[in-house]
PDB file of C-alpha atoms in Angstrom:
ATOM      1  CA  UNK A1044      15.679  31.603  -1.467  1.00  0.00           C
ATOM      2  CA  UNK A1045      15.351  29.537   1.529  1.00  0.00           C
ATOM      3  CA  UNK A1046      12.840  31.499   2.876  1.00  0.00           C
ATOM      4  CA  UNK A1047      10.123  31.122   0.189  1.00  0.00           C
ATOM      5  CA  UNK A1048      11.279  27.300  -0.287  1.00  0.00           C
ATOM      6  CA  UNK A1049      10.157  26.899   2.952  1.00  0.00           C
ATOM      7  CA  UNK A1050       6.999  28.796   2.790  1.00  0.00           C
ATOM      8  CA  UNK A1051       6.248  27.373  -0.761  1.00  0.00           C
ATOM      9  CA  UNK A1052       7.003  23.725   0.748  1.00  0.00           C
ATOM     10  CA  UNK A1053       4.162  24.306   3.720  1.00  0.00           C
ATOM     11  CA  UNK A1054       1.591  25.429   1.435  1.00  0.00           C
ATOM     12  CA  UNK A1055       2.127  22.420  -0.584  1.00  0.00           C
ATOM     13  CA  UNK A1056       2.172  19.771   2.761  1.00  0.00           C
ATOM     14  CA  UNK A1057      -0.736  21.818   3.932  1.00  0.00           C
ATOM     15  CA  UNK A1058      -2.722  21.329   0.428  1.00  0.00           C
ATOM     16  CA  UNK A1059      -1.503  17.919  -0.085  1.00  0.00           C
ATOM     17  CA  UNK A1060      -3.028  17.015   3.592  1.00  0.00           C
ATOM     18  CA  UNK A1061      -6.445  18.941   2.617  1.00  0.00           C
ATOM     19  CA  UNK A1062      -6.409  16.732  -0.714  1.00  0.00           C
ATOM     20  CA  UNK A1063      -5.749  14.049   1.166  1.00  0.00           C
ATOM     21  CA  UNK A1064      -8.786  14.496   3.478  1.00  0.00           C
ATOM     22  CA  UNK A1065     -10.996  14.404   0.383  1.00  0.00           C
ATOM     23  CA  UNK A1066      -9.734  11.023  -1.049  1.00  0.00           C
ATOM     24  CA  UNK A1067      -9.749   9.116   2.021  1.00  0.00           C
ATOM     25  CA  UNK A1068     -13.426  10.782   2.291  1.00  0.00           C
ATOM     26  CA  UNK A1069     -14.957   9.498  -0.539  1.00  0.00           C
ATOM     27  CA  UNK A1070     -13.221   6.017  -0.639  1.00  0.00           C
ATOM     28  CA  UNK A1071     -15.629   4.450   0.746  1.00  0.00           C
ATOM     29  CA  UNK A1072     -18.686   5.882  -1.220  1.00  0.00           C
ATOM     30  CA  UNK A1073     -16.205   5.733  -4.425  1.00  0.00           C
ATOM     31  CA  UNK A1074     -15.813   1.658  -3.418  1.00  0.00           C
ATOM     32  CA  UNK A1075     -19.698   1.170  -2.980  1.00  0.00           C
ATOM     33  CA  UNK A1076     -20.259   2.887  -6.357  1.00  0.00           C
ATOM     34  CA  UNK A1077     -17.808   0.728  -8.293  1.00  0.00           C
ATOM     35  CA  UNK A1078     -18.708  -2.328  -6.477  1.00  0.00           C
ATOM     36  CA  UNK A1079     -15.391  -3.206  -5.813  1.00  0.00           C
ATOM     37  CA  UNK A1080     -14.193  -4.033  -1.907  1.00  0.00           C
ATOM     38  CA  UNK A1081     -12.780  -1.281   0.261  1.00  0.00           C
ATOM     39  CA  UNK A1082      -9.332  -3.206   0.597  1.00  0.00           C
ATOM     40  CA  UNK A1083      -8.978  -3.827  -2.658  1.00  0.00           C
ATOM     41  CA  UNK A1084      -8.797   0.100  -3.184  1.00  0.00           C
ATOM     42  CA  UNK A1085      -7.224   0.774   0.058  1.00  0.00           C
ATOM     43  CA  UNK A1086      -4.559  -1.651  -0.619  1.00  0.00           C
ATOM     44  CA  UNK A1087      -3.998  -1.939  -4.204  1.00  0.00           C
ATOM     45  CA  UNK A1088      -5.398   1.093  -5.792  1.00  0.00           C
ATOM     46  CA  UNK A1089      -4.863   3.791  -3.625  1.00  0.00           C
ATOM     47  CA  UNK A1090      -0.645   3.061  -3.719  1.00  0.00           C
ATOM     48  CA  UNK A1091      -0.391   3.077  -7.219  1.00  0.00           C
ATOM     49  CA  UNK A1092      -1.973   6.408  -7.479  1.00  0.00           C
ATOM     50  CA  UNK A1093      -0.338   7.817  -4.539  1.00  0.00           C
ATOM     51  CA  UNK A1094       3.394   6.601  -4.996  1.00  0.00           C
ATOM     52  CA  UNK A1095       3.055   7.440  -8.903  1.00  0.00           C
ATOM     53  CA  UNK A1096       6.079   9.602  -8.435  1.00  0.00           C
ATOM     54  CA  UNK A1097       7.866   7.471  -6.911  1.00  0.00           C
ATOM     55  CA  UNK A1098       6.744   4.892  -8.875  1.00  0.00           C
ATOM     56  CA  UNK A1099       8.011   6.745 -12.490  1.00  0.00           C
ATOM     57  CA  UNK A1100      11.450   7.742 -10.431  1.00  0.00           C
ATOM     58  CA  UNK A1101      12.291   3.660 -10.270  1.00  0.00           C
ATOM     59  CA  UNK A1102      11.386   2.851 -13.177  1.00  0.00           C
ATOM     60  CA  UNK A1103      13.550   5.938 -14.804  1.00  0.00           C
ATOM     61  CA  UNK A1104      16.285   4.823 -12.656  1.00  0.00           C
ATOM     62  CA  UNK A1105      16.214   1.324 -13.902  1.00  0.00           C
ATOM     63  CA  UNK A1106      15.969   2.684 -17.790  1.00  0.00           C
ATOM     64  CA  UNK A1107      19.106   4.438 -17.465  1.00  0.00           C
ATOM     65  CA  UNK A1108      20.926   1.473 -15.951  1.00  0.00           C
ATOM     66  CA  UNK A1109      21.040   2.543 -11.922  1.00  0.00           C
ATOM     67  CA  UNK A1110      19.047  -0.506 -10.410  1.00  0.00           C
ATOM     68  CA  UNK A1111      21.088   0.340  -6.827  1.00  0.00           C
ATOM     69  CA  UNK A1112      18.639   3.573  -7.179  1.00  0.00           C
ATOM     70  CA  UNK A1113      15.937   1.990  -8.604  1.00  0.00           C
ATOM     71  CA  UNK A1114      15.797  -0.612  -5.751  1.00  0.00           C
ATOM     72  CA  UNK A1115      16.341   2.293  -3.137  1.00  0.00           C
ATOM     73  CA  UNK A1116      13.169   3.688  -4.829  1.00  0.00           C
ATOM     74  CA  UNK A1117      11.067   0.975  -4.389  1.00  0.00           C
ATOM     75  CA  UNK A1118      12.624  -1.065  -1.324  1.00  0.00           C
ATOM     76  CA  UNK A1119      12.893   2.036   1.024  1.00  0.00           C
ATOM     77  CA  UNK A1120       9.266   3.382   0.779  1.00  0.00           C
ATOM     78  CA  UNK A1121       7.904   0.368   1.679  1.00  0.00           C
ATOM     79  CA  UNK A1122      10.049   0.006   4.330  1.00  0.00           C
ATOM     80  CA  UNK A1123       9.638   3.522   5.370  1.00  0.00           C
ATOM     81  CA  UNK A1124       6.045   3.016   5.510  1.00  0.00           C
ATOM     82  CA  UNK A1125       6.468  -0.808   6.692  1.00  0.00           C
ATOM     83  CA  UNK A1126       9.004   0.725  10.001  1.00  0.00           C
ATOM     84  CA  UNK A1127       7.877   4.419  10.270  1.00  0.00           C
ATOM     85  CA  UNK A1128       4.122   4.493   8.725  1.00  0.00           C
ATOM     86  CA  UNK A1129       2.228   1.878  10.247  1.00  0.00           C
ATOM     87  CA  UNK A1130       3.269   2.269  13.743  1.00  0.00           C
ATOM     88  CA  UNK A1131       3.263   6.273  13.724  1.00  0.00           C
ATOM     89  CA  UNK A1132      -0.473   5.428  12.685  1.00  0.00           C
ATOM     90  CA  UNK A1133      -1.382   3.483  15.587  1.00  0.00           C
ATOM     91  CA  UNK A1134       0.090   5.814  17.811  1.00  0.00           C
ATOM     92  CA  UNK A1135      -1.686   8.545  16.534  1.00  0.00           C
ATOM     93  CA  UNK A1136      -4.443   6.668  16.651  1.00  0.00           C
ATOM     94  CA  UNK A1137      -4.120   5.981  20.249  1.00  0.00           C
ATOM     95  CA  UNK A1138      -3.961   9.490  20.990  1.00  0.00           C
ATOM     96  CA  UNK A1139      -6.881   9.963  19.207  1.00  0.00           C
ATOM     97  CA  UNK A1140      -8.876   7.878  21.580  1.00  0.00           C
ATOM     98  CA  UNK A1141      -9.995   5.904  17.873  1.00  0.00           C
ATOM     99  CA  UNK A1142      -8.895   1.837  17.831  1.00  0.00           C
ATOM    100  CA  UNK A1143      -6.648   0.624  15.324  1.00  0.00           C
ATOM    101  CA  UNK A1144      -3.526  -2.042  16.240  1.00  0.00           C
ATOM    102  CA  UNK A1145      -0.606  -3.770  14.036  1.00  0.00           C
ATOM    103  CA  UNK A1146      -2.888  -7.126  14.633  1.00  0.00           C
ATOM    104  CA  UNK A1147      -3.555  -7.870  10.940  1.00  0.00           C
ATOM    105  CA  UNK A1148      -5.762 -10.735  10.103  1.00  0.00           C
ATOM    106  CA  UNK A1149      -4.540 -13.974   8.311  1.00  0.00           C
ATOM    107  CA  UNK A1150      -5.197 -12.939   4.858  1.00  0.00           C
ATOM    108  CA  UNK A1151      -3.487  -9.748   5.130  1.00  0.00           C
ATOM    109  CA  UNK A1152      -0.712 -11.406   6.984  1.00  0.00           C
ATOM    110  CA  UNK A1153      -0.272 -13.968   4.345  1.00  0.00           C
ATOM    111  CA  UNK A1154      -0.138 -11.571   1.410  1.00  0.00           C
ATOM    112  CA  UNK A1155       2.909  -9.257   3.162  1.00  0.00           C
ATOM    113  CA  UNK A1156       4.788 -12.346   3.806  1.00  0.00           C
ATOM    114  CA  UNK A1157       4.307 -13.588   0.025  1.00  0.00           C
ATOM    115  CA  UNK A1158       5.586 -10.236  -1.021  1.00  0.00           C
ATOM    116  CA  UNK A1159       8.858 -10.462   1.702  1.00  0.00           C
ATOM    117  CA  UNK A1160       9.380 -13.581   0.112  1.00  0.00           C
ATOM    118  CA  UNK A1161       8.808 -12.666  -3.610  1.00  0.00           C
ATOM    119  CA  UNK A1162      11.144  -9.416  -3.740  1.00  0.00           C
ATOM    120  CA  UNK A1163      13.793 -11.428  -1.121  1.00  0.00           C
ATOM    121  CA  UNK A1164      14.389 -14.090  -3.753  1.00  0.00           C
ATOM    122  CA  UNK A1165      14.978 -10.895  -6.205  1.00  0.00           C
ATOM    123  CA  UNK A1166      17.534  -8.857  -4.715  1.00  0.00           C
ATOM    124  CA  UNK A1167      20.042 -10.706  -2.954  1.00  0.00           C
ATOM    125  CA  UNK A1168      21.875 -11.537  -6.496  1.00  0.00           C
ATOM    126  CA  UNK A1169      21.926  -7.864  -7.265  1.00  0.00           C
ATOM    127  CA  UNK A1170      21.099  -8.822 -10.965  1.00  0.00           C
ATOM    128  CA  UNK A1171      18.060  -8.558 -12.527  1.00  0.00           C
ATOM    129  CA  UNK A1172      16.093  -9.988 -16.017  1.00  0.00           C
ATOM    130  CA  UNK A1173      13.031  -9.683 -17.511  1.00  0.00           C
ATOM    131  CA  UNK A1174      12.259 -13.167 -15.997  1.00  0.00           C
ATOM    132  CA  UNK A1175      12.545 -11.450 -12.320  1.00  0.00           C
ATOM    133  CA  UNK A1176      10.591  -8.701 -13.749  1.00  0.00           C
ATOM    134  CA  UNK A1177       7.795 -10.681 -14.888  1.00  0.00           C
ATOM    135  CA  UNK A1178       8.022 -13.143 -11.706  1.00  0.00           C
ATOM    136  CA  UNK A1179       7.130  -9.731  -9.437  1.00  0.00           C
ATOM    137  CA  UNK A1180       4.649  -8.434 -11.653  1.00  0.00           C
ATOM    138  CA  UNK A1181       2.867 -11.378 -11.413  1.00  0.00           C
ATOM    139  CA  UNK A1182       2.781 -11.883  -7.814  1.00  0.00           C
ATOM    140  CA  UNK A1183       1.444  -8.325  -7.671  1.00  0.00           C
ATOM    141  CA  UNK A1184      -1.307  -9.446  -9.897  1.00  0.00           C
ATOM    142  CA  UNK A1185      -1.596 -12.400  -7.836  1.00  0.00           C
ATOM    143  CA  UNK A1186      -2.236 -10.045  -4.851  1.00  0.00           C
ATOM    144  CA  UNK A1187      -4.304  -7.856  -6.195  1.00  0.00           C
ATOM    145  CA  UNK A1188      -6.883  -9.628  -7.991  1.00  0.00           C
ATOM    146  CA  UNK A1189      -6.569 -12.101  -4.352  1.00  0.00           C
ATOM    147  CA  UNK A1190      -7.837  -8.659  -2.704  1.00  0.00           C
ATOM    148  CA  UNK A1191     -10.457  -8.077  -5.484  1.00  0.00           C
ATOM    149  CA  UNK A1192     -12.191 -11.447  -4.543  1.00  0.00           C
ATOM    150  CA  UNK A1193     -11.352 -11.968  -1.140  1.00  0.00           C
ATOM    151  CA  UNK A1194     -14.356 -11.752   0.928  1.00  0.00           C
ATOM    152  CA  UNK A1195     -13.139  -9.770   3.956  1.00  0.00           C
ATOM    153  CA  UNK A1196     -14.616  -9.203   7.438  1.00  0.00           C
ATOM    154  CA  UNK A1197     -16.570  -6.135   6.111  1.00  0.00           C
ATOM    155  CA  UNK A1198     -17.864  -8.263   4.037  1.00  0.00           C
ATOM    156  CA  UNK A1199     -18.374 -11.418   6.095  1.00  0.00           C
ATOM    157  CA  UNK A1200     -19.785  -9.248   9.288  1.00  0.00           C
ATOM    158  CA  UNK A1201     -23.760  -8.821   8.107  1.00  0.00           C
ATOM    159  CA  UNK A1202     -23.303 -12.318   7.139  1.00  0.00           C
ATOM    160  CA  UNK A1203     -21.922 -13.471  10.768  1.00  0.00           C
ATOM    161  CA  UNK A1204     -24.360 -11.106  12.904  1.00  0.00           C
ATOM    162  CA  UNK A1205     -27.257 -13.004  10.990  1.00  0.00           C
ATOM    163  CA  UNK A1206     -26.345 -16.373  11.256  1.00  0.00           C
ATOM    164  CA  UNK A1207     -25.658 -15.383  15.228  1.00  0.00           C
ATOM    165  CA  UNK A1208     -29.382 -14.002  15.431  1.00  0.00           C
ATOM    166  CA  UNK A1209     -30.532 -17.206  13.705  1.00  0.00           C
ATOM    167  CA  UNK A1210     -28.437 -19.340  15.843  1.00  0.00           C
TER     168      UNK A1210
END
């Protein structure tokens, strides 16, 4: 029934949002451990395992020939969270009282226009080969393994304060 649908769908926001608590929790300790840099899992791990769904639902759309889904998959979350995510987040934040802005540094800024250009030279053809395929695949390796060694300001601040001490 509606009813329990409803009731059923709560429980299930309300444990998702508890689970959620936990992971973003331990992602810094789980970042130390592994040595790997915290925006490295923040922005290339943490998506894959949290849009895995959505993820499997694109790709199963593009098996059985329905790429006008399949790009609706992929296209619209990220603009979802590109138009809807981001800036809820820094107005929550702001109500909070705790800092956070859309002022992204260079690096960051670099990488999401890369990507803009990457999937814009992909869909406006509306056809698709492995060739595209392998193109955007490889940019998101590019990405990723450009967050695995980038040396970002949590990385770079000990490094500054000393060398201002010194100086």
């Amino acid at each position: 029934s509606f009813r329990q649908s409803t009731v059923a769908l709560a429980l299930l926001c309300a444990a998702t949002a508890a689970l959620s608590e936990v992971v973003v929790g331990s992602i810094q300790g789980a970042a130390a451990v592994a040595k790997v840099p915290l925006a490295f899992v923040s922005t290339i791990l943490l998506p894959i395992v949290g849009n895995a769904a959505e993820h499997a639902s694109a790709v199963m759309f593009a098996v059985r020939n329905k790429p006008d889904l399949a790009i609706g998959v992929a296209v619209g979350s990220a603009t979802q969270i590109t138009l809807l995510g981001f800036p809820a987040s820094v107005l929550a934040a702001w109500a909070y009282g705790e800092p956070l802005s859309l002022d992204m540094l260079p690096f960051e800024t670099a990488c999401l226009v890369l990507t803009i250009l990457g999937v814009a030279t992909v869909l406006p053809s509306g056809r698709s080969n492995w060739l595209k395929g392998l193109t955007l695949i490889s940019l998101y390796v590019v990405i990723a393994l450009a967050f695995l060694f980038h040396a970002s300001s949590e990385t770079r601040a000990p490094a500054a304060a000393k060398h201002k001490r010194l100086g």
